Coordinates of C-alpha atoms in Angstrom, one line a residue:
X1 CA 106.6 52.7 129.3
X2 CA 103.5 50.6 130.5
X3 CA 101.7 48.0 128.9
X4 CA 98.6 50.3 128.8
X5 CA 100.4 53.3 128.0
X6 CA 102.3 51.6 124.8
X7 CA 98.5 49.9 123.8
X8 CA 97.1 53.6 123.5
X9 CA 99.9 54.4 121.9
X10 CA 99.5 51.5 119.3
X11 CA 95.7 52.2 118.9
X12 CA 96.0 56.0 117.8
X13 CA 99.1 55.7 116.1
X14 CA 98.5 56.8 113.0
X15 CA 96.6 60.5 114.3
X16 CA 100.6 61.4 114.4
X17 CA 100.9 61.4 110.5
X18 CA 99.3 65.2 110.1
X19 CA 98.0 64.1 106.4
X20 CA 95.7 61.4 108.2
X21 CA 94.8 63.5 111.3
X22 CA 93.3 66.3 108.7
X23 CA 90.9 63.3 106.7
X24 CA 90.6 62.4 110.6
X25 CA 89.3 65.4 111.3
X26 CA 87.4 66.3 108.4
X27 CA 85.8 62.4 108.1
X28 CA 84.7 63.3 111.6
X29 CA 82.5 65.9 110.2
X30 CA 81.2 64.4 107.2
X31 CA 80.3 60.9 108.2
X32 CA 78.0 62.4 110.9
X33 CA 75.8 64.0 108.1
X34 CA 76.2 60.6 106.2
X35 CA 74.8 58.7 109.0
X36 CA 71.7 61.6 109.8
X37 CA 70.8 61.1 106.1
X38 CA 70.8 57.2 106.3
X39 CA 68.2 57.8 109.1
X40 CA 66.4 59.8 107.4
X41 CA 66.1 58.3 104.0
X42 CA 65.0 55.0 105.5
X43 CA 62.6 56.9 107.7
X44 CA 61.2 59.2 104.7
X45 CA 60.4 55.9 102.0
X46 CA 59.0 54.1 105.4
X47 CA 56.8 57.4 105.8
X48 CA 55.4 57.8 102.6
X49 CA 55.1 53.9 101.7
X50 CA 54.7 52.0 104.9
X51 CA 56.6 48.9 103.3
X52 CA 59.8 47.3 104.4
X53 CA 60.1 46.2 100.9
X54 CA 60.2 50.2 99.5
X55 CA 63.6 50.4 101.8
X56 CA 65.4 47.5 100.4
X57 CA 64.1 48.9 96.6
X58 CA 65.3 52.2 97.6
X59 CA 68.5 50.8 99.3
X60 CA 68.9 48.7 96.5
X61 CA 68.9 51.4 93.8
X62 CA 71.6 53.6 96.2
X63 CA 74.1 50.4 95.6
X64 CA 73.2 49.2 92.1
X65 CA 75.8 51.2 90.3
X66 CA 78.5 49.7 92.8
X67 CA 77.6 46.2 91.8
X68 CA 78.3 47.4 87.8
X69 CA 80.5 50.3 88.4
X70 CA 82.9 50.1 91.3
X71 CA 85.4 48.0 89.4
X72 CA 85.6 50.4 86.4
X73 CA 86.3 52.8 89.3
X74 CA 88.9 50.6 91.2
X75 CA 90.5 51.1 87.5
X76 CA 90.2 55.2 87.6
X77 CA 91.5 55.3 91.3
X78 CA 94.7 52.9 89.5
X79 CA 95.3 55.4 86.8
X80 CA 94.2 59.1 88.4
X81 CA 95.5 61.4 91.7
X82 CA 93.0 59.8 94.6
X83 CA 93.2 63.0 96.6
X84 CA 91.9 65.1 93.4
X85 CA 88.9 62.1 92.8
X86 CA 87.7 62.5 96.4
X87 CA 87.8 66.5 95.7
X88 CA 85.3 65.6 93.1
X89 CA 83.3 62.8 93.9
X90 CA 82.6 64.6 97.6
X91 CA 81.4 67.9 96.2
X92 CA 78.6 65.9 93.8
X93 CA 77.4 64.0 96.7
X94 CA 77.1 67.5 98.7
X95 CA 75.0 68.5 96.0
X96 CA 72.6 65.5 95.8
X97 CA 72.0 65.5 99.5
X98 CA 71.4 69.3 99.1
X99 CA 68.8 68.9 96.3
X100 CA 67.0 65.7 98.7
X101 CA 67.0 67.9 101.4
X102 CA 65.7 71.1 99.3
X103 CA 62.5 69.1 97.5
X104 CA 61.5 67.8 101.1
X105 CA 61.9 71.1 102.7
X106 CA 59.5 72.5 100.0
X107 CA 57.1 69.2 100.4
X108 CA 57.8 68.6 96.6
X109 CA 59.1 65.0 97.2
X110 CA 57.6 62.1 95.2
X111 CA 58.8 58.6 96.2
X112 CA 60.3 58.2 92.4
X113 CA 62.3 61.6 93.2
X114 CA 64.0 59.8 96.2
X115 CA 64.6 56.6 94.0
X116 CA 66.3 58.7 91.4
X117 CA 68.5 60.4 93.9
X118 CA 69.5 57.4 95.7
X119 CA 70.9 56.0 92.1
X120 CA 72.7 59.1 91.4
X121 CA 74.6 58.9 94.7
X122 CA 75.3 55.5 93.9
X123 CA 76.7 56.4 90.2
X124 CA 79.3 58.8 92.5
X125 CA 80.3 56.1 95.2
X126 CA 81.1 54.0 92.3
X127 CA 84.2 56.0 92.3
X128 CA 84.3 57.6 95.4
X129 CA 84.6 54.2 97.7
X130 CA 87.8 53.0 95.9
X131 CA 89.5 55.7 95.8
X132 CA 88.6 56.8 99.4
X133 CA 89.5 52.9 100.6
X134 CA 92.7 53.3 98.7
X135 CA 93.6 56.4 99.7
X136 CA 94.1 55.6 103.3
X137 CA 97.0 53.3 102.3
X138 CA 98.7 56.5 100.6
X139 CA 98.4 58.9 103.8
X140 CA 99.9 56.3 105.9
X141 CA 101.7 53.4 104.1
X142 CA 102.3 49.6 104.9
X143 CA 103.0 49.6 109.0
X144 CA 99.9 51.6 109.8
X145 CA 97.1 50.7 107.3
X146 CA 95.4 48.6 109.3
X147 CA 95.7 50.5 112.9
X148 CA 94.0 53.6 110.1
X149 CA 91.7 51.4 108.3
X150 CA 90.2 50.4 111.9
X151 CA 90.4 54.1 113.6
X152 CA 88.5 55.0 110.3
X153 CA 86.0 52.4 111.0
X154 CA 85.8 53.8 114.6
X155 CA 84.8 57.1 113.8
X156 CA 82.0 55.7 110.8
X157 CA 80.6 54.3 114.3
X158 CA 81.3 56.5 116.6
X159 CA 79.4 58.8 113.7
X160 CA 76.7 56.0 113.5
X161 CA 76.1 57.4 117.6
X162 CA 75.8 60.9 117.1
X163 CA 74.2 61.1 113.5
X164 CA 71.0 58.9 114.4
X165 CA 70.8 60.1 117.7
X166 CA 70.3 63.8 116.1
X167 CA 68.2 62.8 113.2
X168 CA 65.7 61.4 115.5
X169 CA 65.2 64.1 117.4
X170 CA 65.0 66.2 114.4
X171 CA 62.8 64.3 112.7
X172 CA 60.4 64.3 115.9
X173 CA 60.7 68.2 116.1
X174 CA 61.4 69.9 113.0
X175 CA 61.1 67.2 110.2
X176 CA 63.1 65.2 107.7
X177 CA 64.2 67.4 105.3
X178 CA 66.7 69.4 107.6
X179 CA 68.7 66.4 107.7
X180 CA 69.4 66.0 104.3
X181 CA 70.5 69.8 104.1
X182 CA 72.7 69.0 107.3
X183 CA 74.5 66.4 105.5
X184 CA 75.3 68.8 102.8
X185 CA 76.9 71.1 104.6
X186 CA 79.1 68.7 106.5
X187 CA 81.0 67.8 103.2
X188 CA 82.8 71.0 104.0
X189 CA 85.4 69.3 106.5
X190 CA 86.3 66.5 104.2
X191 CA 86.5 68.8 101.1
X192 CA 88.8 71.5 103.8
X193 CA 91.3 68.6 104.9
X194 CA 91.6 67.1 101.3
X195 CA 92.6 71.0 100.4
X196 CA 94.9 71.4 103.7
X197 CA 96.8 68.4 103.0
X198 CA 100.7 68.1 101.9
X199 CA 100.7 66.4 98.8
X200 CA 104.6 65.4 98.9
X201 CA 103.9 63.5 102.1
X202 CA 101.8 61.4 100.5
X203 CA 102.7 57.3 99.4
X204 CA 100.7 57.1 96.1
X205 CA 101.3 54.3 94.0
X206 CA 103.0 55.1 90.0
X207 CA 99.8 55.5 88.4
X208 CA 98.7 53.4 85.8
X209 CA 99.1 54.5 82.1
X210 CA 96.1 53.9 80.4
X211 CA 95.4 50.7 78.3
X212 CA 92.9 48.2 77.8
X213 CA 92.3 45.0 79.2
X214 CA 92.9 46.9 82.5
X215 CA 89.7 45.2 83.8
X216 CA 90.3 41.9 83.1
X217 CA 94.2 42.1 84.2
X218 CA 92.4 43.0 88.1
X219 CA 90.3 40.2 88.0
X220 CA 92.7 37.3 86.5
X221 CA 94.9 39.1 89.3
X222 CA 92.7 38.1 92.1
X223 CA 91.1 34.8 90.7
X224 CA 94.9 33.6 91.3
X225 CA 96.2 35.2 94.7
X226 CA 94.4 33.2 97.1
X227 CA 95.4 35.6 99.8
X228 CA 92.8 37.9 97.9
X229 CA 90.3 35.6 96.9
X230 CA 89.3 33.7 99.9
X231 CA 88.4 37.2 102.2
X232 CA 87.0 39.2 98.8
X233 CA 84.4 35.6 99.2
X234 CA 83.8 36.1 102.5
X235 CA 83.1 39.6 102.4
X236 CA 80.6 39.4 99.4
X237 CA 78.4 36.4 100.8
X238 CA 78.6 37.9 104.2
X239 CA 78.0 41.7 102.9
X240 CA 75.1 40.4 100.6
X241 CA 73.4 38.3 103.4
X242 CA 73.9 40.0 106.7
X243 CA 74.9 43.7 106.2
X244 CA 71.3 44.8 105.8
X245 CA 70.7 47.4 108.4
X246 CA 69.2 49.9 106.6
X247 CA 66.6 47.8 106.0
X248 CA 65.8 45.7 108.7
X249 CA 66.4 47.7 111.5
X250 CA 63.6 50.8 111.1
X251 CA 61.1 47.8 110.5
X252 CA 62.7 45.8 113.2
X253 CA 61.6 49.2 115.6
X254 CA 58.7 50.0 114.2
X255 CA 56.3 46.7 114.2
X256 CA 58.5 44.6 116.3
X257 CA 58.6 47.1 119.0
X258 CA 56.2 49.3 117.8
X259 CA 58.7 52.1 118.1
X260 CA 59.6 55.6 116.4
X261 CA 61.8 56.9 114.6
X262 CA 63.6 57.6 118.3
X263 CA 63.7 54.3 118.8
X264 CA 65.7 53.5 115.3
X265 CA 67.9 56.1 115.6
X266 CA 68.4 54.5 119.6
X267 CA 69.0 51.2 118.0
X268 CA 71.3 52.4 114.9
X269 CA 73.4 54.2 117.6
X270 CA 73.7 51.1 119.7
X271 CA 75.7 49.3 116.8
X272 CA 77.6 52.0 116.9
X273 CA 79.0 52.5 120.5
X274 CA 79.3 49.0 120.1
X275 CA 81.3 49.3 116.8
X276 CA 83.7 52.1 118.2
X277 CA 84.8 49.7 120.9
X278 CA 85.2 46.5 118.3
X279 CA 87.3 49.2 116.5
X280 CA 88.9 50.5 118.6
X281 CA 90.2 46.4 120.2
X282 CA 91.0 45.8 116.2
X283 CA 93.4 48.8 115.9
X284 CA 95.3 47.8 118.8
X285 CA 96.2 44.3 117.2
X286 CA 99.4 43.2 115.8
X287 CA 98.4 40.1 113.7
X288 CA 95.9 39.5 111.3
X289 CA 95.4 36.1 110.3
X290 CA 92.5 34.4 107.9
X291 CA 92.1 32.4 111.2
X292 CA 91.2 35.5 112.7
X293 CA 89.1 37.1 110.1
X294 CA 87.0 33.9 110.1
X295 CA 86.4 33.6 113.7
X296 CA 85.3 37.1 113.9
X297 CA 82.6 36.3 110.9
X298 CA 81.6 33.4 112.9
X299 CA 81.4 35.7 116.1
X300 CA 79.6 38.3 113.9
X301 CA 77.1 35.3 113.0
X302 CA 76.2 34.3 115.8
X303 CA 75.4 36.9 117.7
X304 CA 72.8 38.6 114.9
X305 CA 71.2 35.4 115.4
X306 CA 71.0 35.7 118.9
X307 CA 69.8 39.6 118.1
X308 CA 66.9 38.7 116.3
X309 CA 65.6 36.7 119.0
X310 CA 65.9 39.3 121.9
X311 CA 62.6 39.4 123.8
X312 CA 62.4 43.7 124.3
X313 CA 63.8 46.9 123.2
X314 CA 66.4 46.8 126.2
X315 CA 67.8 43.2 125.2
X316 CA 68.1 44.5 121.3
X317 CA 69.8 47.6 122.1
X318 CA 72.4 45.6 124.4
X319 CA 72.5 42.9 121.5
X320 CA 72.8 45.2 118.6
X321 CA 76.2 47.2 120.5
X322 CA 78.0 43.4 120.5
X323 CA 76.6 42.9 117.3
X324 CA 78.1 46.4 115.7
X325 CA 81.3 45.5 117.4
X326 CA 81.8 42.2 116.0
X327 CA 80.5 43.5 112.7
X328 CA 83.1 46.0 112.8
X329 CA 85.8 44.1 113.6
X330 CA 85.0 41.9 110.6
X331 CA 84.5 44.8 108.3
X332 CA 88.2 46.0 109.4
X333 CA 89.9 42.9 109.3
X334 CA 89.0 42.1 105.7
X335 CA 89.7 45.9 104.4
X336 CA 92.9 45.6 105.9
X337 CA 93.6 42.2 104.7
X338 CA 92.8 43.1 101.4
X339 CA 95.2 46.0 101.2
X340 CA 97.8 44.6 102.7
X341 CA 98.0 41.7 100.1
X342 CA 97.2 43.6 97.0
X343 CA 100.2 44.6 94.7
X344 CA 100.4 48.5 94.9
X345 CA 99.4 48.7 90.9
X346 CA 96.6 46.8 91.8
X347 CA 95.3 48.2 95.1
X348 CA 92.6 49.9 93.1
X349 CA 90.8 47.6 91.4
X350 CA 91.4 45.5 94.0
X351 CA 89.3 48.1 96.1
X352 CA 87.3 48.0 93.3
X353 CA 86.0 44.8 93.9
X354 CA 85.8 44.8 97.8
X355 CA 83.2 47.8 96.7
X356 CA 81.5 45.0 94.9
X357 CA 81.6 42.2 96.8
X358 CA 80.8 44.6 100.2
X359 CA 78.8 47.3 99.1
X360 CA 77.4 46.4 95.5
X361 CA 75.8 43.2 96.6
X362 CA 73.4 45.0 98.4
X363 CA 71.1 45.4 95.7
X364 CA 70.8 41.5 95.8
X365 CA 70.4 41.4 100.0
X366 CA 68.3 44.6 99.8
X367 CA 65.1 43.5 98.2
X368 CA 65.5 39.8 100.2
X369 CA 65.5 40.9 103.3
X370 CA 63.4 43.8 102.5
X371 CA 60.3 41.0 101.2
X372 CA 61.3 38.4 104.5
X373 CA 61.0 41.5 106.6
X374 CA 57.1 42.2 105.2
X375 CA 56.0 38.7 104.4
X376 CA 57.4 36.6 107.4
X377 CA 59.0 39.2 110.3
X378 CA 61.8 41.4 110.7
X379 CA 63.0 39.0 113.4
X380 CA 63.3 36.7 110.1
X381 CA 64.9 38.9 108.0
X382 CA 67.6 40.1 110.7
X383 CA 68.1 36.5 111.4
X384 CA 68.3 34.5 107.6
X385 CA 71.2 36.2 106.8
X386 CA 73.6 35.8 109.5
X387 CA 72.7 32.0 109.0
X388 CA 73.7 32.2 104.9
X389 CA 77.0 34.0 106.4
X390 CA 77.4 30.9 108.9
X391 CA 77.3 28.4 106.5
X392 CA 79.6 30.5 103.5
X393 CA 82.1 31.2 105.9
X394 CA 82.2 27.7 107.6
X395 CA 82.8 26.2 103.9
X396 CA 85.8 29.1 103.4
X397 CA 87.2 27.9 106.8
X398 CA 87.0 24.3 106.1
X399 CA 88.9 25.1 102.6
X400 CA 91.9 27.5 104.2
X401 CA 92.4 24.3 106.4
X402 CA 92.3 21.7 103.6
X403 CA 94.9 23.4 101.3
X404 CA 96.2 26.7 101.9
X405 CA 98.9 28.4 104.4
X406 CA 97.5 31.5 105.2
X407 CA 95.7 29.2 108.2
X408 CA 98.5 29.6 110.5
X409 CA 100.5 32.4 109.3
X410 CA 99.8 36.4 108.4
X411 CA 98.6 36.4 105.2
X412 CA 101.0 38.9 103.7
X413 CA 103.2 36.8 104.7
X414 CA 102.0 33.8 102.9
X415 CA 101.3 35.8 99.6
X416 CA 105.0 37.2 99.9
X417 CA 106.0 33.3 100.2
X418 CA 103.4 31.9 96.9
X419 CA 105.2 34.7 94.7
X420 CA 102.0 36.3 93.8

């Protein structure tokens, strides 16, 4: 077998476990809608309010319950079937993007109405991101998690391409509303494979009987596995500071390039064909060392820096498609990391908590960037937070080489080795 025959090979591996193929397949569906609504709520509040700031709120109000809730769900995924949680928690977010997409249809929508909604959806992701992240692990165990984890985060971007690059146009011809009511309707893939799937070819954990102090045990758990710790850090400052895209970039295209919502939708997509290929170079690795999840943060870093000071529209675009790869890579490599050295009884609130530190900061980040974007410049606001990131993940890297192993070694490795 060749070298690049056997790479391929590596990279797609786990599409040959017919459980994961089916969410494949179905995710492929869904996410598009996901990513067509993210254009076109970001679009909508910028429409009615005209204020960078009004994204970050409503952004802010979508991950709120996250920063709150997400660890209470880590617990439920611990204790309940994943597969029959994601049955659930996809059909009430079908609904809520049918109801957004109904009341702008009918020209009924009031900026509070779009606050209220994003908060609800939020309220479901609570639960829905743990035991979706967790989930992965069961279709496909140990050996393939992260070749899944990063062909997962391939399609999100490869999504990211098509699902902008349709909203816009729709938008431009036929309105907003019609992509909220598109994103309903492509729950029906997910919801399809979740039913289609062989449930005795699945690798759940024993669930966990239900007792208190459940909460507490997850975090004493990671406050003393290191191996957990140090990359749950990095992904909260980082996810608080620099993951902001919903916010920056439709005022990024708008008054810094005085741009439409074309020109959004061309720049969200160019994070994403740049994503697919950071993905796709992540699955196709063998190691994963903190070394290497801190160089790609410091890659990541850098280059949004170098993003926000891109002179035209043809310059962002070609910045923004390294940027999404080396965001995604980062995104990846600490998912993977994560599951990899989590005890299985733990995986969930474990999960849990990435939501937090990833997902659920936002509502911090949000309304920063969202004030830097109105008050200074978006080229600010895309810029500030890679710097934060810079200087977080420089002190992380500095305390991996004072005093721990997992500098030089896999880090499942070095938890297996500290008895955690």
């Amino acid at each position: 077998m060749t070298a690049p025959v056997a790479t391929m090979r590596r990279t797609f591996s786990s599409l040959a476990i017919r459980n994961y193929r089916l969410y494949f397949i179905g995710q492929a569906i869904s996410v598009s809608g996901t990513w067509m609504q993210a254009v076109a709520q970001s679009w909508l509040v910028l429409q009615i309010t005209g204020s960078g700031t009004a994204i970050g709120l409503v952004t802010a109000l979508q991950f709120l319950p996250m920063l709150f809730l997400a660890p209470l769900g880590g617990v439920i995924a611990d204790r309940w079937s994943k597969r029959r949680l994601l049955l659930v928690t996809q059909t009430m977010a079908a609904a809520l993007a049918a109801v957004l997409g109904v009341i702008v249809v009918t020209d009924v929508v009031q900026l509070w109405m779009v606050y209220v909604l994003a908060f609800m959806l939020g309220l479901v992701s609570a639960i829905d991101v743990p035991a979706r992240q967790t989930f992965i692990m069961e279709m496909v165990g140990r050996e393939s998690v992260t070749n899944a984890v990063s062909l997962n985060s391939v399609l999100v971007n490869a999504a990211r391409i098509f699902g902008p690059a349709v909203a816009g146009a729709l938008i431009v011809s036929v309105g907003i509303g019609p992509c909220f009511l598109i994103n309903a309707a492509s729950y029906i893939g997910v919801l399809v494979a979740l039913v289609m799937m062989r449930p005795t070819e699945l690798l759940p954990a024993p669930p966990q009987p239900r007792r208190t102090g459940q909460l507490r045990e997850g975090l004493r758990y990671v406050r003393v596995t290191h191996a957990v710790l140090i990359p749950l850090l990095m992904m909260a400052l980082v996810g608080t500071f620099a993951y902001e895209y919903q916010v920056v970039l439709p005022v990024f295209a708008r008054f810094t390039f005085d741009g439409d919502a074309g020109v959004f939708a061309a720049m969200t997509a160019a994070m994403g064909a740049g994503a697919v290929v950071g993905g796709l170079i992540t699955a196709s690795r063998r190691s994963r060392t903190a070394v290497a999840l801190a160089t790609t943060a410091i890659v990541f870093g850098s280059v949004q820096v170098i993003t926000a000071m891109t002179p035209s529209i043809g310059f962002a675009l070609v910045a923004l498609a390294l940027l999404g790869a080396a965001s995604i890579s980062f995104l990846a490599l600490g998912n993977a990391t994560l599951q990899l050295n989590s005890s299985p009884e733990m995986r969930g609130r474990v999960m849990g908590l990435w939501a937090v530190a990833f997902l659920g900061s936002t509502p911090i980040g949000s309304p920063i960037t969202g004030m830097i974007a109105d008050n200074i410049s978006a080229e600010w606001a895309l810029a500030y937070g890679s710097v934060v990131s810079l200087i977080c993940v420089g002190a992380a890297s500095v305390y991996w080489q004072a005093g721990t192993r997992q500098v030089r070694e896999p880090i499942s490795v070095a938890l297996s080795q500290s008895g955690d």
